[in-house]
XYZ file of C-alpha atoms in Angstrom:
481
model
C -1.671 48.350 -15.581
C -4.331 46.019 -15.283
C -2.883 42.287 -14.379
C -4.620 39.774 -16.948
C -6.306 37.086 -15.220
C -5.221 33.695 -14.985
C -7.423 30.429 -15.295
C -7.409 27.847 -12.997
C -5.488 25.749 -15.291
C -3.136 28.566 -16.266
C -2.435 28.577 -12.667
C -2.109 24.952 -12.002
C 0.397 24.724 -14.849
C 2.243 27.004 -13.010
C 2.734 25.712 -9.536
C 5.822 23.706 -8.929
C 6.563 20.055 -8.676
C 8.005 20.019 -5.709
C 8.947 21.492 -2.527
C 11.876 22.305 -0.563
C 10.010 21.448 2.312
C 8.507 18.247 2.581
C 5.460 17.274 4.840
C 1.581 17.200 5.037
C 1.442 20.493 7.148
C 0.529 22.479 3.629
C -2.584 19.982 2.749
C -3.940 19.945 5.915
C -4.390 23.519 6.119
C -5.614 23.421 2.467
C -8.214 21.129 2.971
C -9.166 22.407 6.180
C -9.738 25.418 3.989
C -11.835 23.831 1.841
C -13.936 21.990 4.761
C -11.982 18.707 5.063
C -13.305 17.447 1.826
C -11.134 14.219 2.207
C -13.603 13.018 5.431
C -16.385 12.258 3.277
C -15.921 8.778 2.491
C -13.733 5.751 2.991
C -10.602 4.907 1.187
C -8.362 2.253 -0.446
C -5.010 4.060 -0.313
C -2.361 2.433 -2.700
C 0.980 3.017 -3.212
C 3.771 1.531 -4.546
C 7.223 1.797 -7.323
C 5.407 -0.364 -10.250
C 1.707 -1.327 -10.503
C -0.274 1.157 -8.073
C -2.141 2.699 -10.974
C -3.530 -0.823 -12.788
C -4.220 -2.012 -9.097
C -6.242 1.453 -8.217
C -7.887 0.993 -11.697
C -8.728 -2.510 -11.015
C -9.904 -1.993 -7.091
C -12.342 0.850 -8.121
C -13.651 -1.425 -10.734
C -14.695 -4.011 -8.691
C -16.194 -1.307 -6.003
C -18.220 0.022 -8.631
C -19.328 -3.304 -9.900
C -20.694 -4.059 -6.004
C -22.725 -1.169 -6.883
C -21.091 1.777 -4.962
C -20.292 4.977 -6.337
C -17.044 4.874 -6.301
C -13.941 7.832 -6.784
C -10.641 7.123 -8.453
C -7.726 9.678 -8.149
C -4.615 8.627 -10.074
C -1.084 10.213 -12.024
C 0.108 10.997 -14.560
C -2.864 11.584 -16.734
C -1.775 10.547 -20.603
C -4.058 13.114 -22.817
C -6.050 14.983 -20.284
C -5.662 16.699 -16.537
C -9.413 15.010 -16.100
C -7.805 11.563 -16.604
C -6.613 11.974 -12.662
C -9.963 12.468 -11.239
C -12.935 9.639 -12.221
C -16.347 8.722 -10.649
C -17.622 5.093 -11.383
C -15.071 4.688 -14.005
C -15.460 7.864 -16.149
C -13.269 11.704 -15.831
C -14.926 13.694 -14.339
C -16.381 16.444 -16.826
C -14.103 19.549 -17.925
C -15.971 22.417 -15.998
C -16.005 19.844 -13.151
C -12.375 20.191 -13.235
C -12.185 23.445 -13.832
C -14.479 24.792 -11.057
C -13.004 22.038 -8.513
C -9.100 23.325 -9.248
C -10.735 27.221 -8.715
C -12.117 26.611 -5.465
C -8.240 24.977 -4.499
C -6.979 27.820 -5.811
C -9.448 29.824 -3.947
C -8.248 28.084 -0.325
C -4.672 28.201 -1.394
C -4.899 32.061 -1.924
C -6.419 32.268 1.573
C -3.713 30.415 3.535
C -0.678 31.681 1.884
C 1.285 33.505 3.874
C 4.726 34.130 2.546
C 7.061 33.514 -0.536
C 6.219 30.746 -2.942
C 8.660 28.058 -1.158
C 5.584 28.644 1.535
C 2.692 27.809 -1.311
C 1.064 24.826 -2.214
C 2.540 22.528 -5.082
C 0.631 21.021 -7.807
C -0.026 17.342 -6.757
C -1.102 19.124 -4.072
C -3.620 20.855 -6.356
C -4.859 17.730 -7.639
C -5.624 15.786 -4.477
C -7.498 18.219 -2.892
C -9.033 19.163 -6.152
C -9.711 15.106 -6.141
C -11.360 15.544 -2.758
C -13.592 18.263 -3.691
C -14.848 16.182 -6.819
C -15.676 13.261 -4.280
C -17.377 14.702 -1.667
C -19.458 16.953 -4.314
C -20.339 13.705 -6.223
C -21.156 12.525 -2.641
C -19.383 8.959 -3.606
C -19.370 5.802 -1.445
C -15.702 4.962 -1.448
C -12.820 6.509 -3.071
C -9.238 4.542 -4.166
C -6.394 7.088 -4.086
C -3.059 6.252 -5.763
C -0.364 7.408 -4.042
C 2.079 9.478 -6.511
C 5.381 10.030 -4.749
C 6.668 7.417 -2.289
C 3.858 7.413 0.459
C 4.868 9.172 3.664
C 4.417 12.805 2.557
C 2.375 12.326 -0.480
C -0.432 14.237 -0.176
C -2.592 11.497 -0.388
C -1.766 10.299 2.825
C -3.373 12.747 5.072
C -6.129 10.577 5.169
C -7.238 8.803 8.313
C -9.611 6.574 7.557
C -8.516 4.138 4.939
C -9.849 0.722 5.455
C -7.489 -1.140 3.532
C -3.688 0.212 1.911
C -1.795 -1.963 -0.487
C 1.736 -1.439 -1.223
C 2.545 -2.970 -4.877
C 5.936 -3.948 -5.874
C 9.026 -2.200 -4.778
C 11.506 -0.953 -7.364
C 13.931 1.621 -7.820
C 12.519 4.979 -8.841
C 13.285 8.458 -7.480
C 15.485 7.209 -5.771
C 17.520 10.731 -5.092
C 13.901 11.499 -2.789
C 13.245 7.898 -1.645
C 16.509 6.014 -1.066
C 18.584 3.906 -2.667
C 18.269 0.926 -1.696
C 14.548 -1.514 -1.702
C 14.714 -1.266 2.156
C 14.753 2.534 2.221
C 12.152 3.086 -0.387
C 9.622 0.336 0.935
C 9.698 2.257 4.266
C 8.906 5.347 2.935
C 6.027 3.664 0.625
C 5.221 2.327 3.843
C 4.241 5.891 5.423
C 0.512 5.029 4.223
C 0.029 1.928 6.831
C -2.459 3.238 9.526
C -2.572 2.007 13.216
C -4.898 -1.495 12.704
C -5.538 -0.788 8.940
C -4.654 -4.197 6.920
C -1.935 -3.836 4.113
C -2.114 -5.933 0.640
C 1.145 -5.686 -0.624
C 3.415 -7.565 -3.676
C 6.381 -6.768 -2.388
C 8.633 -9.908 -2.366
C 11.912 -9.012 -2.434
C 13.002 -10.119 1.214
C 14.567 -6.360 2.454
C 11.332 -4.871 1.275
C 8.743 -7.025 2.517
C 10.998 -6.809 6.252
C 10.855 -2.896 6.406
C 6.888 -2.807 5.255
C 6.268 -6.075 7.995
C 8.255 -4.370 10.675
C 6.220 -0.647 10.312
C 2.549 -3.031 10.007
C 4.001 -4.832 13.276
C 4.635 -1.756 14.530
C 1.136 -0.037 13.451
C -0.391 -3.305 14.571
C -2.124 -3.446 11.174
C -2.748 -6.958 9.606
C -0.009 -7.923 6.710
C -1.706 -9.819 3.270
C 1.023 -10.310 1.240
C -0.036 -11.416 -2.449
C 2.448 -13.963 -4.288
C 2.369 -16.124 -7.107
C 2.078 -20.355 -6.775
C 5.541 -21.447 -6.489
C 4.812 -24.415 -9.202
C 4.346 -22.142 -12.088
C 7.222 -19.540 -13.456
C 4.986 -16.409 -14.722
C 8.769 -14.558 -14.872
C 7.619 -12.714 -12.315
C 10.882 -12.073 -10.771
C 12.934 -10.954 -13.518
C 15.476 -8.608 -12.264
C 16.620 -5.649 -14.422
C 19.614 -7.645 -15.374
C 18.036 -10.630 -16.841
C 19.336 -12.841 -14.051
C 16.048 -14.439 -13.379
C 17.284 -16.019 -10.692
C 15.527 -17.689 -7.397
C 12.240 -17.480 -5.734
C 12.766 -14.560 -3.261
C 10.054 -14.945 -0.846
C 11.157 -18.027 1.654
C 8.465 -18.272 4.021
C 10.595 -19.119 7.004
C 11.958 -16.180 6.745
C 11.297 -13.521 9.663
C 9.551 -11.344 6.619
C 6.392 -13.538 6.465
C 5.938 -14.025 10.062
C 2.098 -13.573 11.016
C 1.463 -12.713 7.716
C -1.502 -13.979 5.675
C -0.807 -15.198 2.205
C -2.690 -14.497 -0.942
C -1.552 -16.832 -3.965
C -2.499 -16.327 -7.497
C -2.138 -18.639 -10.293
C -2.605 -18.085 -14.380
C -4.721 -20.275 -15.943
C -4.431 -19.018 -19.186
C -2.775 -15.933 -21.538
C -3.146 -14.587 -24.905
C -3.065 -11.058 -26.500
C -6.700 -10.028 -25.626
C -6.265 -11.066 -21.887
C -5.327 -13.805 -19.317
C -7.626 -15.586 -16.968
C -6.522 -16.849 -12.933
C -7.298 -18.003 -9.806
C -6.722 -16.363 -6.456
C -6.659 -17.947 -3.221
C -7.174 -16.101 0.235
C -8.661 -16.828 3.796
C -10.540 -19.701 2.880
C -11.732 -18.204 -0.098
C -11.239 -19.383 -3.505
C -12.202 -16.767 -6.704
C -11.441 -19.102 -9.978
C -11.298 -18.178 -13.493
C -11.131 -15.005 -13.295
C -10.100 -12.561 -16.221
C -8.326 -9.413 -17.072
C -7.854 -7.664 -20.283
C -4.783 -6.458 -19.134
C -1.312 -8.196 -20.293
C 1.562 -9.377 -18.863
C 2.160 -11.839 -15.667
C 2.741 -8.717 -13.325
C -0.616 -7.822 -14.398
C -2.071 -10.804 -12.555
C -0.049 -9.876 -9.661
C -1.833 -6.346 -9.823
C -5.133 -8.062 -10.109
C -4.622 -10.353 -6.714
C -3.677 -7.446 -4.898
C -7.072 -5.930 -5.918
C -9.256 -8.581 -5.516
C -7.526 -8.828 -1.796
C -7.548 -5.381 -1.101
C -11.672 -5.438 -2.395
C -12.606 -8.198 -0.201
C -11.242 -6.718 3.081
C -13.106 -3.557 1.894
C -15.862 -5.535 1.871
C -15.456 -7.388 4.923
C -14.929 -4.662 6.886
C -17.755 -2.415 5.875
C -20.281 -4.996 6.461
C -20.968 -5.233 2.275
C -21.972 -8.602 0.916
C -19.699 -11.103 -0.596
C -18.224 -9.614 -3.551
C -17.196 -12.708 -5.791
C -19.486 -11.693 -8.365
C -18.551 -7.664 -8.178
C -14.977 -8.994 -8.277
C -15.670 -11.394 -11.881
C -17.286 -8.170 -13.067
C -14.848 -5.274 -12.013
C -12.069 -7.205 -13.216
C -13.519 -7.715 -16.457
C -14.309 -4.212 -17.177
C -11.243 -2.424 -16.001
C -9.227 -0.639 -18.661
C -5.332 0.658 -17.920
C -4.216 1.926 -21.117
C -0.424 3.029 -21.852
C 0.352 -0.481 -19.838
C 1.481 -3.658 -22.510
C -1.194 -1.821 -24.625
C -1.715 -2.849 -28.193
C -2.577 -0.658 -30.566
C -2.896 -2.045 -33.915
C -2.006 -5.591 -35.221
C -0.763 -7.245 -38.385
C 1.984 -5.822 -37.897
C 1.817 -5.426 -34.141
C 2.467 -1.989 -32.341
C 3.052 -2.398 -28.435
C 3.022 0.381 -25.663
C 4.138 0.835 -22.274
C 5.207 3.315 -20.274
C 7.583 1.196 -18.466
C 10.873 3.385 -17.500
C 12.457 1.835 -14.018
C 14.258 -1.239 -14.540
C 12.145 -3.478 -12.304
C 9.035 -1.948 -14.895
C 11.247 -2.636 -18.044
C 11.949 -6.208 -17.070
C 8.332 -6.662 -16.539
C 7.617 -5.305 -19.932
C 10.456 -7.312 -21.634
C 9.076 -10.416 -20.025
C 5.232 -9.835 -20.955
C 6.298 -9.332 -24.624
C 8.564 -12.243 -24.631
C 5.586 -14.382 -22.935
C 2.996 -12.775 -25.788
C 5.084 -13.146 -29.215
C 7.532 -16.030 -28.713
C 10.859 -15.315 -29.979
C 9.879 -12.084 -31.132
C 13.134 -9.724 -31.325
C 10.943 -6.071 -31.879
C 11.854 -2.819 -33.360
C 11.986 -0.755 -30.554
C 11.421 3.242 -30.297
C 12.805 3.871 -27.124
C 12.660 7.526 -25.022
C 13.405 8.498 -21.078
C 13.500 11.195 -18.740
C 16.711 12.370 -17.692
C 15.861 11.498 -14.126
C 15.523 8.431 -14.366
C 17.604 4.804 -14.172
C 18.473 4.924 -17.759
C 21.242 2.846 -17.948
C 19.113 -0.306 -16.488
C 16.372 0.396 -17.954
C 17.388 0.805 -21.459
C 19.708 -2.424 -21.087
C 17.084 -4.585 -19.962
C 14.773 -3.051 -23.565
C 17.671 -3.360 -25.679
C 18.906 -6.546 -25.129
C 15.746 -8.372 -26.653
C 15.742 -5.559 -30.034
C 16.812 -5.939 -33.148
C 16.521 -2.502 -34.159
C 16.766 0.933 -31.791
C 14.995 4.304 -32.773
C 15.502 6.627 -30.141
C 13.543 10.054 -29.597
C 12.603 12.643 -27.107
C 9.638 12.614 -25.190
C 7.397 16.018 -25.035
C 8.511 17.010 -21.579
C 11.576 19.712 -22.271
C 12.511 20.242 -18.787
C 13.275 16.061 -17.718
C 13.244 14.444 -21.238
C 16.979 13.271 -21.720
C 18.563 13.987 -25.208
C 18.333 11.255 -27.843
C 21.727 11.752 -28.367
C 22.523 11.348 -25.176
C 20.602 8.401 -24.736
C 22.515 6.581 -27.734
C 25.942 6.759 -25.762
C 24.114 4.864 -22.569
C 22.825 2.274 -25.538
C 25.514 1.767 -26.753
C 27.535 1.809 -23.381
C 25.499 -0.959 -22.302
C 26.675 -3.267 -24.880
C 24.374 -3.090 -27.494
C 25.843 -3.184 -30.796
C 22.374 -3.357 -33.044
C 21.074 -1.416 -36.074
C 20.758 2.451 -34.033
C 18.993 5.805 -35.264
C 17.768 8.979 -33.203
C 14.925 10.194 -34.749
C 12.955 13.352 -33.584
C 10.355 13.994 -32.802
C 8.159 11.466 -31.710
C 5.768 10.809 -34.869
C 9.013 10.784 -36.885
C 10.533 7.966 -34.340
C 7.320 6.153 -35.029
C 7.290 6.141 -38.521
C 10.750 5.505 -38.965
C 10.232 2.112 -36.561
C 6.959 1.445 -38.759
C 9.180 1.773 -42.280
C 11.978 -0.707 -39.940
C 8.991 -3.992 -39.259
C 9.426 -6.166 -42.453
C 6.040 -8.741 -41.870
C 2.367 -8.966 -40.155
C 4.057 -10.485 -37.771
C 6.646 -8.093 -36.502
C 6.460 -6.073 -33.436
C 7.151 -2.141 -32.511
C 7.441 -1.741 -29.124
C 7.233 1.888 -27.752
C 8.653 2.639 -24.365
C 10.868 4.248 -21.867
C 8.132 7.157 -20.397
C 4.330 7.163 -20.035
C 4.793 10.542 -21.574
C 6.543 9.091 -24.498
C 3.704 6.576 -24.459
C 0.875 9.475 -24.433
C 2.229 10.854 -27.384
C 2.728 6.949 -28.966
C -1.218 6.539 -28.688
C -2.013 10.177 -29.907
C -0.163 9.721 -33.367
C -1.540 5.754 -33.682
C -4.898 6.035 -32.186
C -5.827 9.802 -33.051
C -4.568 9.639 -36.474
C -1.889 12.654 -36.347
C 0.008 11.880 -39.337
C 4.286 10.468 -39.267
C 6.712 13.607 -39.890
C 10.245 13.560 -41.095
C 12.510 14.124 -38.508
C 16.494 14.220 -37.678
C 18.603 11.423 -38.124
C 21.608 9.648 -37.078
C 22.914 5.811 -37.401
């Protein structure tokens, strides 16, 4: 019998997640395969637990804007594998895709050697089909987010990054990362290259120690990005809602020969926020995003640092006006995203706790005193319990659903016990599946000015802005109070 052939996105659907053997040994040989796609240009590699995508999206951006032609790899997609892959801001086309993934597959067919625990995974599909894309479109620079901790991502087989940034530090995957802040920043911290300067946001003390000590190590230069200590942004709202202290003392042995950056918000509504960043003399003022929430800002400083010591060290002009620009025109969607108004539907895909109490504290910051209906669904994997606390506690109303992802998305049902475990005692309904959850938290808003807010998975929010924004009409689904 004839076997039927398989596509190249047949195939990369079927590749695993993971390996049980973890290491950059596999993507070298892959790309070398291919011809060391990944040497064609010069990087900004980013990783990070919260914030790596907005700050890739907003970094390429402002690249573009100085008039390079600029690559973007990023993950998860929301709608489309294509998503993952831009050039100067735009997915690459479909048979772009398609013929990039074919030629992986191509290489990976002529390196295997063995049983599948031996063959490449898919993330390891996608960066190398990300490399192909870049060197075909022949591109200038290319920003890479990291997607799994840093270390062994596949990203970082790169050697010639000019700049990496390390965002915030949070706890996520933390059965591959570590428990604790310190463990995870040092593994995030697997991207700093001997001399490269890091950018990172990082301010909780144990994780800004382990990513100083590996840059003093590397000998790379340290920025660390952090907000004006006159102005409370609720940046630092921990999962619990203690809001707590400052946690960046500069006397500590942290932010020894380390550089500061230092943003400030000038101004914040619901169709963007302006600031001011300060760095090495220089001094970029009203700038804007269209992006929400204070962590945003945080995001944006990081970029604009990370963009100026791109600049500085490729010998490229002054880029206060690309920076003005880029900033302006980046788009993140699925982050604090607003979808439709009067009344007002939110979505996020926050689902860590450090991302949930950034979410809870953007929304309180936007709609003061708001208490929203929220539809609420996580992966199984995940810190549900803190997460889900930190969402609940502001709601005065709790749909919960499933996202579209059978093999992690946790059980509604499920999910009400943690709910409820945590100590909320509010108005509580599972409703699947996901257009049903929305339409029940639609029928739940009383007034224009009420608020759904749609969270707990950036695959729950994919399928949020498919029903709202694509017009796929509410079904009836299961209940239970």
């Amino acid at each position: 019998m004839v076997p039927v052939p398989v596509s190249p996105i047949d195939w990369l659907h079927g590749l695993p997640r993971f390996s049980p053997q973890p290491g950059l040994d596999r993507m070298r040989r892959l790309l070398a395969a291919l011809g060391d796609p990944q040497l064609a240009c010069p990087y900004v590699h980013i990783a990070g637990t919260n914030g790596k995508g907005s700050t890739t999206a907003m970094t390429a951006s402002i690249l573009n804007s100085a008039g390079l032609r600029v690559g973007r790899f990023t993950s998860p997609h929301l709608h489309r594998w294509e998503e993952r892959i831009a050039v100067d801001g735009e997915p690459v086309a479909g048979e772009t895709f398609v013929a990039a993934v074919a030629r992986v597959r191509a290489a990976a067919d002529a390196i295997s050697s063995g049983g599948p625990e031996q063959g490449i995974v898919q993330f390891e599909a996608l960066t190398a089909a990300a490399f192909v894309c870049f060197g075909d479109r022949r591109c200038d620079a290319a920003v890479l987010e990291v997607g799994l901790g840093g270390r062994f991502d596949a990203t970082n087989v790169i050697t010639n990054p000019v700049v990496t940034v390390i965002t915030t530090i949070g706890h996520d995957h933390t059965q591959i990362l570590g428990e604790d802040l310190a463990s995870i920043a040092r593994e995030k911290a697997g991207i700093i290259k001997p001399g490269v300067p890091v950018v990172t946001a990082a301010l909780a003390p144990e994780a800004l120690s382990a990513i100083r000590e590996i840059a003093a190590q590397r000998e790379a230069p340290c920025w660390v990005v952090r907000p004006e200590v006159d102005v409370h942004p609720n940046w630092d709202v921990r999962p619990d809602g203690d809001e707590g202290t400052p946690c960046f003392p500069e006397a500590s042995p942290a932010w020894q020969e380390c550089s500061t950056v230092r943003w400030r918000r000038l101004s914040q509504g619901v169709d963007g926020q302006t600031f001011s960043v300060e760095l090495s003399g220089r001094s970029y003022r009203g700038l804007r995003i269209g992006l929400l929430g204070s962590h945003q800002v945080a995001n944006a400083a990081c970029a604009v640092t990370a963009a100026t010591l791109f600049a500085e060290r490729m010998g490229l002009p002054e880029p206060e006006a690309a920076i003005e620009a880029g900033l302006r025109q980046a788009v993140w969607p699925g982050r604090v995203e607003i979808v439709k108004r009067s009344p007002w539907v939110v979505i996020d895909g926050a689902h860590n706790p450090e991302g949930a109490a950034a979410l809870r504290a953007a929304v309180e910051e936007l709609f003061a005193g708001c208490r929203p209906v929220l539809v609420l669904g996580m992966l199984g994997d995940k810190d549900v319990g803190r997460a889900a606390a930190c969402l609940t506690g502001f709601s005065r109303a709790v749909v919960l659903t499933r996202p579209d992802y059978p093999s992690r998305a946790l059980d509604p049902t499920a999910l009400a016990g943690v709910v409820t475990a945590s100590g909320y005692d509010g108005a509580l309904e599972v409703r699947e599946p996901v257009n049903a959850a929305i339409s029940r938290g639609l029928e739940l808003l009383t007034g224009p000015t009420d608020i759904l807010l749609i969270a707990g998975s950036l695959y729950l929010a994919a399928e949020a802005r498919a029903i709202l924004r694509n017009g796929v009409p509410p079904a009836s689904g299961s209940t239970q109070g």
